[in-house]
PDB file of C-alpha atoms in Angstrom:
ATOM      1  CA  MET N   1       7.568  54.081  12.468  1.00 95.00           C
ATOM      2  CA  GLU N   2       5.761  57.432  13.040  1.00 96.00           C
ATOM      3  CA  LEU N   3       3.289  58.954  10.673  1.00 98.00           C
ATOM      4  CA  THR N   4       5.733  62.011  10.240  1.00 97.00           C
ATOM      5  CA  ASP N   5       8.179  59.189   8.873  1.00 96.00           C
ATOM      6  CA  ILE N   6       5.706  58.780   5.972  1.00 97.00           C
ATOM      7  CA  GLN N   7       5.105  62.633   5.344  1.00 97.00           C
ATOM      8  CA  PRO N   8       5.645  65.841   7.019  1.00 97.00           C
ATOM      9  CA  MET N   9       2.816  67.295   9.520  1.00 98.00           C
ATOM     10  CA  GLY N  10       1.706  69.737   6.826  1.00 98.00           C
ATOM     11  CA  LYS N  11       0.793  67.302   4.690  1.00 98.00           C
ATOM     12  CA  TRP N  12      -1.054  65.619   7.238  1.00 98.00           C
ATOM     13  CA  ILE N  13      -2.923  68.587   7.878  1.00 98.00           C
ATOM     14  CA  GLU N  14      -3.605  68.624   4.272  1.00 98.00           C
ATOM     15  CA  LEU N  15      -5.372  65.401   4.319  1.00 98.00           C
ATOM     16  CA  GLU N  16      -7.334  66.450   7.351  1.00 98.00           C
ATOM     17  CA  LYS N  17      -8.494  69.583   5.246  1.00 98.00           C
ATOM     18  CA  LYS N  18      -9.375  67.474   2.296  1.00 98.00           C
ATOM     19  CA  ILE N  19     -11.510  64.936   4.385  1.00 98.00           C
ATOM     20  CA  ILE N  20     -13.327  67.927   5.964  1.00 98.00           C
ATOM     21  CA  GLU N  21     -14.198  69.621   2.432  1.00 97.00           C
ATOM     22  CA  LYS N  22     -15.311  66.120   0.980  1.00 97.00           C
ATOM     23  CA  CYS N  23     -17.064  64.594   3.856  1.00 98.00           C
ATOM     24  CA  ARG N  24     -18.252  67.600   6.040  1.00 96.00           C
ATOM     25  CA  ILE N  25     -17.037  65.883   9.227  1.00 97.00           C
ATOM     26  CA  GLN N  26     -14.339  66.805  11.894  1.00 97.00           C
ATOM     27  CA  SER N  27     -11.178  64.960  10.645  1.00 97.00           C
ATOM     28  CA  VAL N  28      -8.214  63.681  12.761  1.00 96.00           C
ATOM     29  CA  THR N  29      -5.253  61.818  12.027  1.00 98.00           C
ATOM     30  CA  PHE N  30      -4.196  59.554  15.128  1.00 98.00           C
ATOM     31  CA  ASN N  31      -0.834  57.560  15.865  1.00 97.00           C
ATOM     32  CA  ILE N  32      -1.021  53.946  17.325  1.00 96.00           C
ATOM     33  CA  GLU N  33      -1.383  55.278  20.884  1.00 94.00           C
ATOM     34  CA  GLY N  34      -4.784  57.020  19.734  1.00 93.00           C
ATOM     35  CA  ALA N  35      -3.273  60.332  20.277  1.00 94.00           C
ATOM     36  CA  ARG N  36      -4.140  63.039  17.472  1.00 95.00           C
ATOM     37  CA  ILE N  37      -0.776  64.075  15.567  1.00 98.00           C
ATOM     38  CA  THR N  38      -2.213  67.615  14.349  1.00 97.00           C
ATOM     39  CA  ASP N  39      -3.373  70.601  16.319  1.00 95.00           C
ATOM     40  CA  TYR N  40      -5.722  71.376  13.250  1.00 96.00           C
ATOM     41  CA  VAL N  41      -9.477  71.669  14.328  1.00 95.00           C
ATOM     42  CA  LYS N  42     -12.433  72.334  12.381  1.00 96.00           C
ATOM     43  CA  TRP N  43     -15.715  71.017  14.198  1.00 96.00           C
ATOM     44  CA  SER N  44     -18.449  70.036  11.989  1.00 96.00           C
ATOM     45  CA  ASN N  45     -21.079  70.521  14.825  1.00 97.00           C
ATOM     46  CA  ARG N  46     -21.680  72.213  18.056  1.00 97.00           C
ATOM     47  CA  ILE N  47     -21.955  69.473  20.454  1.00 97.00           C
ATOM     48  CA  CYS N  48     -18.573  67.518  19.770  1.00 96.00           C
ATOM     49  CA  PRO N  49     -16.360  70.222  21.057  1.00 97.00           C
ATOM     50  CA  VAL N  50     -18.565  70.455  24.332  1.00 97.00           C
ATOM     51  CA  ILE N  51     -18.209  66.577  24.739  1.00 97.00           C
ATOM     52  CA  LYS N  52     -14.552  66.638  23.820  1.00 94.00           C
ATOM     53  CA  GLY N  53     -13.719  69.592  26.143  1.00 93.00           C
ATOM     54  CA  SER N  54     -15.400  68.234  29.458  1.00 95.00           C
ATOM     55  CA  GLU N  55     -13.727  66.217  31.849  1.00 94.00           C
ATOM     56  CA  LYS N  56     -15.270  62.990  31.184  1.00 95.00           C
ATOM     57  CA  GLY N  57     -16.367  63.370  27.583  1.00 93.00           C
ATOM     58  CA  GLY N  58     -13.257  62.909  25.872  1.00 92.00           C
ATOM     59  CA  PRO N  59     -12.040  59.872  27.752  1.00 94.00           C
ATOM     60  CA  PHE N  60     -15.364  58.324  28.037  1.00 94.00           C
ATOM     61  CA  ILE N  61     -16.964  58.917  24.782  1.00 95.00           C
ATOM     62  CA  CYS N  62     -14.626  60.006  22.248  1.00 94.00           C
ATOM     63  CA  ALA N  63     -11.639  57.821  23.177  1.00 93.00           C
ATOM     64  CA  VAL N  64     -13.375  54.849  23.909  1.00 95.00           C
ATOM     65  CA  ALA N  65     -15.101  54.630  20.608  1.00 96.00           C
ATOM     66  CA  HIS N  66     -11.768  55.621  18.854  1.00 95.00           C
ATOM     67  CA  MET N  67      -9.696  52.959  20.487  1.00 96.00           C
ATOM     68  CA  ASN N  68     -12.367  50.160  19.852  1.00 97.00           C
ATOM     69  CA  MET N  69     -12.881  51.159  16.021  1.00 98.00           C
ATOM     70  CA  ALA N  70      -9.070  51.573  15.511  1.00 98.00           C
ATOM     71  CA  SER N  71      -8.534  47.999  17.048  1.00 98.00           C
ATOM     72  CA  GLN N  72     -11.105  46.780  14.674  1.00 98.00           C
ATOM     73  CA  ALA N  73      -9.747  48.698  11.739  1.00 98.00           C
ATOM     74  CA  GLN N  74      -6.237  47.343  12.634  1.00 98.00           C
ATOM     75  CA  LYS N  75      -7.502  43.766  12.901  1.00 98.00           C
ATOM     76  CA  THR N  76      -9.501  43.944   9.402  1.00 98.00           C
ATOM     77  CA  ARG N  77      -7.371  46.169   7.578  1.00 98.00           C
ATOM     78  CA  LYS N  78     -10.539  47.859   6.494  1.00 98.00           C
ATOM     79  CA  ALA N  79     -12.296  51.301   7.144  1.00 98.00           C
ATOM     80  CA  VAL N  80     -14.746  51.008  10.199  1.00 98.00           C
ATOM     81  CA  VAL N  81     -18.023  53.154  10.053  1.00 98.00           C
ATOM     82  CA  GLU N  82     -19.964  53.216  13.178  1.00 97.00           C
ATOM     83  CA  GLU N  83     -21.602  55.424  15.841  1.00 97.00           C
ATOM     84  CA  CYS N  84     -20.167  56.408  19.103  1.00 96.00           C
ATOM     85  CA  ASP N  85     -21.953  55.894  22.312  1.00 95.00           C
ATOM     86  CA  ALA N  86     -23.289  59.608  21.878  1.00 97.00           C
ATOM     87  CA  GLY N  87     -24.935  58.548  18.538  1.00 97.00           C
ATOM     88  CA  ILE N  88     -22.661  60.146  16.267  1.00 97.00           C
ATOM     89  CA  LEU N  89     -21.107  58.751  13.323  1.00 98.00           C
ATOM     90  CA  LYS N  90     -17.163  58.046  13.276  1.00 98.00           C
ATOM     91  CA  ILE N  91     -14.989  56.882  10.252  1.00 98.00           C
ATOM     92  CA  VAL N  92     -11.769  55.050  11.285  1.00 98.00           C
ATOM     93  CA  VAL N  93      -9.316  54.291   8.489  1.00 99.00           C
ATOM     94  CA  PRO N  94      -6.050  52.044   9.151  1.00 99.00           C
ATOM     95  CA  ILE N  95      -2.709  53.227   8.023  1.00 99.00           C
ATOM     96  CA  PHE N  96      -0.576  50.455   7.367  1.00 98.00           C
ATOM     97  CA  VAL N  97       3.012  50.614   5.734  1.00 97.00           C
ATOM     98  CA  LYS N  98       3.500  47.046   4.359  1.00 94.00           C
ATOM     99  CA  ASP N  99       2.249  45.003   7.335  1.00 95.00           C
ATOM    100  CA  GLU N 100       3.113  47.622   9.891  1.00 97.00           C
ATOM    101  CA  PHE N 101       0.101  49.374  11.607  1.00 98.00           C
ATOM    102  CA  VAL N 102       1.137  53.143  11.956  1.00 98.00           C
ATOM    103  CA  GLY N 103      -2.020  54.911  12.875  1.00 98.00           C
ATOM    104  CA  THR N 104      -5.719  55.994  11.437  1.00 98.00           C
ATOM    105  CA  ALA N 105      -7.283  58.797   9.740  1.00 98.00           C
ATOM    106  CA  GLY N 106     -10.858  59.841   9.583  1.00 98.00           C
ATOM    107  CA  GLY N 107     -13.289  61.840  11.526  1.00 97.00           C
ATOM    108  CA  CYS N 108     -16.588  62.263  12.798  1.00 97.00           C
ATOM    109  CA  GLY N 109     -19.225  64.539  13.690  1.00 97.00           C
ATOM    110  CA  ARG N 110     -22.526  64.034  11.793  1.00 97.00           C
ATOM    111  CA  LEU N 111     -25.457  61.748  12.647  1.00 97.00           C
ATOM    112  CA  PRO N 112     -26.825  58.644  10.668  1.00 96.00           C
ATOM    113  CA  ALA N 113     -29.537  59.833   8.362  1.00 95.00           C
ATOM    114  CA  ASP N 114     -31.880  57.859  10.634  1.00 91.00           C
ATOM    115  CA  GLY N 115     -30.140  58.358  13.771  1.00 93.00           C
ATOM    116  CA  GLU N 116     -30.349  60.731  16.736  1.00 95.00           C
ATOM    117  CA  VAL N 117     -27.946  62.140  19.456  1.00 97.00           C
ATOM    118  CA  ASP N 118     -28.079  60.069  22.650  1.00 97.00           C
ATOM    119  CA  THR N 119     -29.031  63.100  24.783  1.00 96.00           C
ATOM    120  CA  PHE N 120     -29.448  60.846  28.032  1.00 96.00           C
ATOM    121  CA  MET N 121     -26.145  59.274  27.769  1.00 96.00           C
ATOM    122  CA  ILE N 122     -24.481  62.568  27.046  1.00 97.00           C
ATOM    123  CA  ASN N 123     -26.168  64.085  29.987  1.00 97.00           C
ATOM    124  CA  LYS N 124     -25.250  61.072  32.242  1.00 96.00           C
ATOM    125  CA  THR N 125     -21.403  61.375  31.315  1.00 96.00           C
ATOM    126  CA  ILE N 126     -20.886  65.025  31.079  1.00 97.00           C
ATOM    127  CA  GLY N 127     -23.629  66.330  33.209  1.00 96.00           C
ATOM    128  CA  ILE N 128     -25.224  69.137  30.834  1.00 95.00           C
ATOM    129  CA  ASP N 129     -28.704  69.394  30.571  1.00 95.00           C
ATOM    130  CA  GLU N 130     -30.592  67.568  28.082  1.00 94.00           C
ATOM    131  CA  LYS N 131     -32.260  70.550  26.632  1.00 96.00           C
ATOM    132  CA  GLU N 132     -28.769  72.254  26.263  1.00 97.00           C
ATOM    133  CA  ILE N 133     -27.723  68.949  24.385  1.00 97.00           C
ATOM    134  CA  GLU N 134     -30.965  69.189  22.232  1.00 96.00           C
ATOM    135  CA  ASP N 135     -30.413  73.053  21.331  1.00 97.00           C
ATOM    136  CA  LEU N 136     -26.499  72.204  20.389  1.00 97.00           C
ATOM    137  CA  VAL N 137     -27.624  69.452  18.008  1.00 96.00           C
ATOM    138  CA  ASP N 138     -30.745  71.042  16.270  1.00 95.00           C
ATOM    139  CA  ASP N 139     -28.580  72.091  13.290  1.00 95.00           C
ATOM    140  CA  MET N 140     -26.349  68.888  13.187  1.00 96.00           C
ATOM    141  CA  GLY N 141     -25.872  67.408   9.779  1.00 94.00           C
ATOM    142  CA  SER N 142     -26.688  63.874   8.901  1.00 96.00           C
ATOM    143  CA  MET N 143     -25.031  61.376   6.473  1.00 97.00           C
ATOM    144  CA  THR N 144     -26.665  58.309   4.671  1.00 97.00           C
ATOM    145  CA  THR N 145     -24.930  54.901   4.766  1.00 96.00           C
ATOM    146  CA  GLU N 146     -23.815  55.363   1.034  1.00 98.00           C
ATOM    147  CA  GLU N 147     -22.247  58.800   1.958  1.00 98.00           C
ATOM    148  CA  ALA N 148     -20.603  57.575   4.972  1.00 98.00           C
ATOM    149  CA  GLN N 149     -19.228  54.748   3.007  1.00 98.00           C
ATOM    150  CA  GLU N 150     -18.210  57.246   0.100  1.00 98.00           C
ATOM    151  CA  CYS N 151     -16.424  59.222   2.855  1.00 98.00           C
ATOM    152  CA  ALA N 152     -14.377  55.966   4.181  1.00 98.00           C
ATOM    153  CA  ASP N 153     -13.480  54.943   0.679  1.00 98.00           C
ATOM    154  CA  PHE N 154     -12.223  58.629  -0.332  1.00 99.00           C
ATOM    155  CA  VAL N 155     -10.027  58.491   3.154  1.00 99.00           C
ATOM    156  CA  GLU N 156      -8.940  54.914   2.173  1.00 98.00           C
ATOM    157  CA  SER N 157      -7.810  56.145  -1.307  1.00 98.00           C
ATOM    158  CA  GLU N 158      -5.891  59.177  -0.057  1.00 98.00           C
ATOM    159  CA  ILE N 159      -4.164  56.906   2.680  1.00 98.00           C
ATOM    160  CA  LYS N 160      -3.234  54.152  -0.155  1.00 98.00           C
ATOM    161  CA  ALA N 161      -1.542  57.102  -2.330  1.00 98.00           C
ATOM    162  CA  ILE N 162       0.189  58.697   0.646  1.00 98.00           C
ATOM    163  CA  VAL N 163       1.511  55.140   1.469  1.00 98.00           C
ATOM    164  CA  ALA N 164       2.447  54.213  -2.248  1.00 97.00           C
ATOM    165  CA  GLU N 165       4.494  57.402  -2.591  1.00 96.00           C
ATOM    166  CA  PHE N 166       6.338  56.913   0.701  1.00 96.00           C
ATOM    167  CA  GLU N 167       7.095  53.258  -0.098  1.00 94.00           C
ATOM    168  CA  ALA N 168       8.337  54.319  -3.560  1.00 93.00           C
ATOM    169  CA  GLY N 169      10.787  56.652  -2.052  1.00 87.00           C
ATOM    170  CA  GLN N 170      12.041  53.935   0.232  1.00 79.00           C
ATOM    171  CA  GLN N 171      13.053  51.734  -2.624  1.00 63.00           C
TER     172      GLN N 171
END
C-alpha cells in the first residue's frame, strides 16, 4: 500500500502545512523506502537546505537519521524524537494501516532547548567553514522537550484521524 492510496497527494501536503504551522519545523512525509512523497518544502532554518543540498549532507546526515528513526518508529509503533548527527531535532511518527507500515510523517529543523548544532561534524561532512555554519544557525529556533513531545503528539493525532477515515471507507 502506498501513502497516496490512503489519501491524495494534496491532502498529504495539507498535513505538512499543518505541521509547519503548529510545530514550526520543516515537515515531510516519507514512504517506506525513505523517499519524501511531496515536493512541498518550507525550511524552518538556514542550515538545513545547505546540508540537504550538499553532495554528502543529505545522504550522510539527513538520510541516516531518518532511516534509523523510521526503523525505530516502525518497531515501537510510536513517535521518535531525537537529534540527527548535526544536533538538530527530528520527529518521526510511523503510519500504519492495520498492521501494515506504510511510511512516516514528521519533521525537523529546530534545536533542542539546551542543544547546539555540531559545527565540527557538519564541517567534516559537507566541507563548509565552521564560521559560515555558525552564521547560518545564529537565528535558529529551539524546542523544549515538552514542545517536541507536543508536536509529536499532534502529528500522531493527525495520522490517526487520516488512517481512521481511510479505514472507515474500506468497510
